[in-house]
Amino acid sequence: MKLKSHVKYYLLRLFRLKAGTHSIAMGLTLGFIPHWFPTFGVGALLSLGLAKLGRGNLVAAFLGGALGTAIWPFLFFLNYKIGSLLFRRSTEITELKSAAHFDFSHLSIHGIGSGGLLFFTGALVNTLLSFLFMYLIVYTLFKKHRVNILYMLKRKKEPS
């Protein structure tokens, strides 16, 4: 299956869920949240656990976790950038592609701790902001536009 048909399939599954709007918005949001932090392979379990604790929909949490898994390098890059903005420090990571190959060998103990502080602070801020914005956006989409979006997704493209 092509990527486009995979995305369409999972969007259809998401918008066809019989759960309430709040439950779906909580599930998707809480499923995405753990991916701001390095979870070392247990991100999916954390996504489902957080959704269960927050009474969110588990299918929506799985899809939120899948989204977070797909874009985690960007999320980690954003953590460093937000942390460095808050502490007014510059980082040597200026591009997303350089984040994967950053050489830490020249840093002292204080430098590593400082980078960790930037990352963790950025992750906390990003977690709070993404929780608020994702919840509001998903809740609004499901509350006001669920039927219209389902109709658009189900429409078949006419052959040209």
CSV table of C-alpha atoms in Angstrom, one decimal:
chain,number,residue,atom,x,y,z
A,1,MET,CA,0.0,0.0,0.0
A,2,LYS,CA,1.2,3.5,-0.7
A,3,LEU,CA,1.7,6.0,2.0
A,4,LYS,CA,-1.2,8.1,0.8
A,5,SER,CA,-3.6,5.2,1.1
A,6,HIS,CA,-2.2,4.3,4.6
A,7,VAL,CA,-2.8,7.8,5.8
A,8,LYS,CA,-6.3,7.9,4.4
A,9,TYR,CA,-7.1,4.5,6.0
A,10,TYR,CA,-6.0,5.6,9.4
A,11,LEU,CA,-7.8,9.0,9.1
A,12,LEU,CA,-11.0,7.1,8.2
A,13,ARG,CA,-10.5,4.9,11.2
A,14,LEU,CA,-9.9,7.9,13.4
A,15,PHE,CA,-12.9,9.9,12.2
A,16,ARG,CA,-15.2,6.8,12.4
A,17,LEU,CA,-14.6,6.1,16.0
A,18,LYS,CA,-17.8,6.0,18.0
A,19,ALA,CA,-16.2,7.5,21.1
A,20,GLY,CA,-17.0,10.9,22.3
A,21,THR,CA,-15.1,14.0,21.1
A,22,HIS,CA,-13.3,14.6,24.4
A,23,SER,CA,-12.2,10.9,24.6
A,24,ILE,CA,-10.8,11.0,21.1
A,25,ALA,CA,-9.0,14.4,21.6
A,26,MET,CA,-7.5,13.2,24.9
A,27,GLY,CA,-6.4,9.9,23.4
A,28,LEU,CA,-4.7,11.5,20.4
A,29,THR,CA,-3.1,14.2,22.5
A,30,LEU,CA,-1.9,11.9,25.3
A,31,GLY,CA,-0.7,9.4,22.7
A,32,PHE,CA,1.6,12.0,21.2
A,33,ILE,CA,3.0,13.5,24.4
A,34,PRO,CA,5.6,10.8,25.3
A,35,HIS,CA,7.4,11.4,22.0
A,36,TRP,CA,8.8,14.7,23.2
A,37,PHE,CA,11.1,12.7,25.5
A,38,PRO,CA,13.6,9.9,24.7
A,39,THR,CA,11.5,6.8,25.6
A,40,PHE,CA,14.0,4.2,24.3
A,41,GLY,CA,11.4,2.0,22.6
A,42,VAL,CA,8.6,2.2,25.2
A,43,GLY,CA,6.9,5.2,23.7
A,44,ALA,CA,3.9,3.2,22.4
A,45,LEU,CA,3.3,1.6,25.8
A,46,LEU,CA,3.6,5.0,27.4
A,47,SER,CA,1.1,6.4,24.9
A,48,LEU,CA,-1.5,3.8,25.7
A,49,GLY,CA,-0.9,4.0,29.4
A,50,LEU,CA,-1.3,7.8,29.5
A,51,ALA,CA,-4.4,7.5,27.4
A,52,LYS,CA,-5.8,4.9,29.8
A,53,LEU,CA,-5.0,7.1,32.8
A,54,GLY,CA,-6.5,10.2,31.1
A,55,ARG,CA,-9.6,8.2,30.0
A,56,GLY,CA,-8.7,8.8,26.4
A,57,ASN,CA,-9.5,6.6,23.4
A,58,LEU,CA,-6.9,3.9,22.9
A,59,VAL,CA,-7.1,3.8,19.1
A,60,ALA,CA,-6.7,7.6,19.0
A,61,ALA,CA,-3.7,7.2,21.4
A,62,PHE,CA,-2.1,4.6,19.1
A,63,LEU,CA,-2.5,7.0,16.1
A,64,GLY,CA,-1.1,9.9,18.1
A,65,GLY,CA,1.9,7.7,19.2
A,66,ALA,CA,2.4,6.7,15.6
A,67,LEU,CA,2.5,10.3,14.6
A,68,GLY,CA,5.0,11.1,17.3
A,69,THR,CA,7.2,8.1,16.3
A,70,ALA,CA,7.3,9.3,12.7
A,71,ILE,CA,8.5,12.8,13.6
A,72,TRP,CA,10.6,12.3,16.8
A,73,PRO,CA,13.9,13.7,15.2
A,74,PHE,CA,12.1,17.0,14.6
A,75,LEU,CA,10.6,17.0,18.1
A,76,PHE,CA,14.1,16.5,19.7
A,77,PHE,CA,15.5,19.3,17.5
A,78,LEU,CA,12.6,21.6,18.6
A,79,ASN,CA,13.3,20.7,22.3
A,80,TYR,CA,16.9,22.0,22.0
A,81,LYS,CA,15.9,25.1,20.2
A,82,ILE,CA,13.1,26.0,22.6
A,83,GLY,CA,15.4,25.3,25.6
A,84,SER,CA,18.2,27.4,24.2
A,85,LEU,CA,15.7,30.3,23.5
A,86,LEU,CA,14.5,30.2,27.1
A,87,PHE,CA,18.0,30.2,28.6
A,88,ARG,CA,19.3,32.6,25.9
A,89,ARG,CA,22.1,30.2,25.0
A,90,SER,CA,23.2,29.2,21.5
A,91,THR,CA,23.5,25.6,20.5
A,92,GLU,CA,25.8,24.1,17.9
A,93,ILE,CA,22.8,22.4,16.4
A,94,THR,CA,21.6,24.7,13.7
A,95,GLU,CA,19.9,22.3,11.3
A,96,LEU,CA,17.8,19.2,11.7
A,97,LYS,CA,20.2,17.0,9.7
A,98,SER,CA,23.2,18.0,12.0
A,99,ALA,CA,21.3,16.8,15.1
A,100,ALA,CA,21.8,13.1,14.2
A,101,HIS,CA,25.6,13.5,13.8
A,102,PHE,CA,26.5,16.0,16.6
A,103,ASP,CA,29.8,15.3,18.2
A,104,PHE,CA,29.7,15.5,22.0
A,105,SER,CA,33.3,14.4,22.6
A,106,HIS,CA,34.6,18.0,23.1
A,107,LEU,CA,32.0,18.9,25.8
A,108,SER,CA,32.8,18.9,29.5
A,109,ILE,CA,30.6,17.6,32.2
A,110,HIS,CA,29.0,21.0,32.5
A,111,GLY,CA,28.4,21.2,28.8
A,112,ILE,CA,26.6,17.9,28.7
A,113,GLY,CA,24.5,18.9,31.7
A,114,SER,CA,23.7,22.2,30.1
A,115,GLY,CA,22.6,20.5,26.9
A,116,GLY,CA,20.5,18.1,29.0
A,117,LEU,CA,18.9,21.1,30.8
A,118,LEU,CA,18.2,22.8,27.5
A,119,PHE,CA,16.6,19.6,26.1
A,120,PHE,CA,14.5,18.8,29.2
A,121,THR,CA,13.3,22.4,29.6
A,122,GLY,CA,12.4,22.6,25.9
A,123,ALA,CA,10.6,19.2,26.2
A,124,LEU,CA,8.5,20.4,29.2
A,125,VAL,CA,7.5,23.6,27.4
A,126,ASN,CA,6.8,21.8,24.2
A,127,THR,CA,4.8,19.1,26.0
A,128,LEU,CA,2.5,21.7,27.7
A,129,LEU,CA,2.0,23.7,24.6
A,130,SER,CA,1.4,20.7,22.3
A,131,PHE,CA,-1.1,19.3,24.8
A,132,LEU,CA,-3.1,22.5,24.8
A,133,PHE,CA,-3.0,23.1,21.1
A,134,MET,CA,-3.5,19.5,20.0
A,135,TYR,CA,-6.4,19.0,22.3
A,136,LEU,CA,-8.1,22.2,21.2
A,137,ILE,CA,-7.5,21.5,17.5
A,138,VAL,CA,-8.6,17.9,17.6
A,139,TYR,CA,-11.6,18.7,19.8
A,140,THR,CA,-12.8,21.4,17.5
A,141,LEU,CA,-12.2,19.3,14.4
A,142,PHE,CA,-14.3,16.4,15.8
A,143,LYS,CA,-17.0,18.6,17.3
A,144,LYS,CA,-17.6,20.9,14.3
A,145,HIS,CA,-16.2,19.2,11.2
A,146,ARG,CA,-16.3,15.4,11.8
A,147,VAL,CA,-19.1,14.7,9.3
A,148,ASN,CA,-17.6,16.9,6.6
A,149,ILE,CA,-14.2,15.4,6.9
A,150,LEU,CA,-15.5,11.9,6.8
A,151,TYR,CA,-17.5,12.8,3.6
A,152,MET,CA,-14.3,14.2,2.0
A,153,LEU,CA,-12.3,11.2,3.0
A,154,LYS,CA,-14.9,8.7,1.6
A,155,ARG,CA,-15.3,10.5,-1.7
A,156,LYS,CA,-13.5,8.6,-4.4
A,157,LYS,CA,-11.4,10.4,-6.9
A,158,GLU,CA,-12.9,10.4,-10.4
A,159,PRO,CA,-10.7,8.9,-13.0
A,160,SER,CA,-9.3,11.6,-15.3
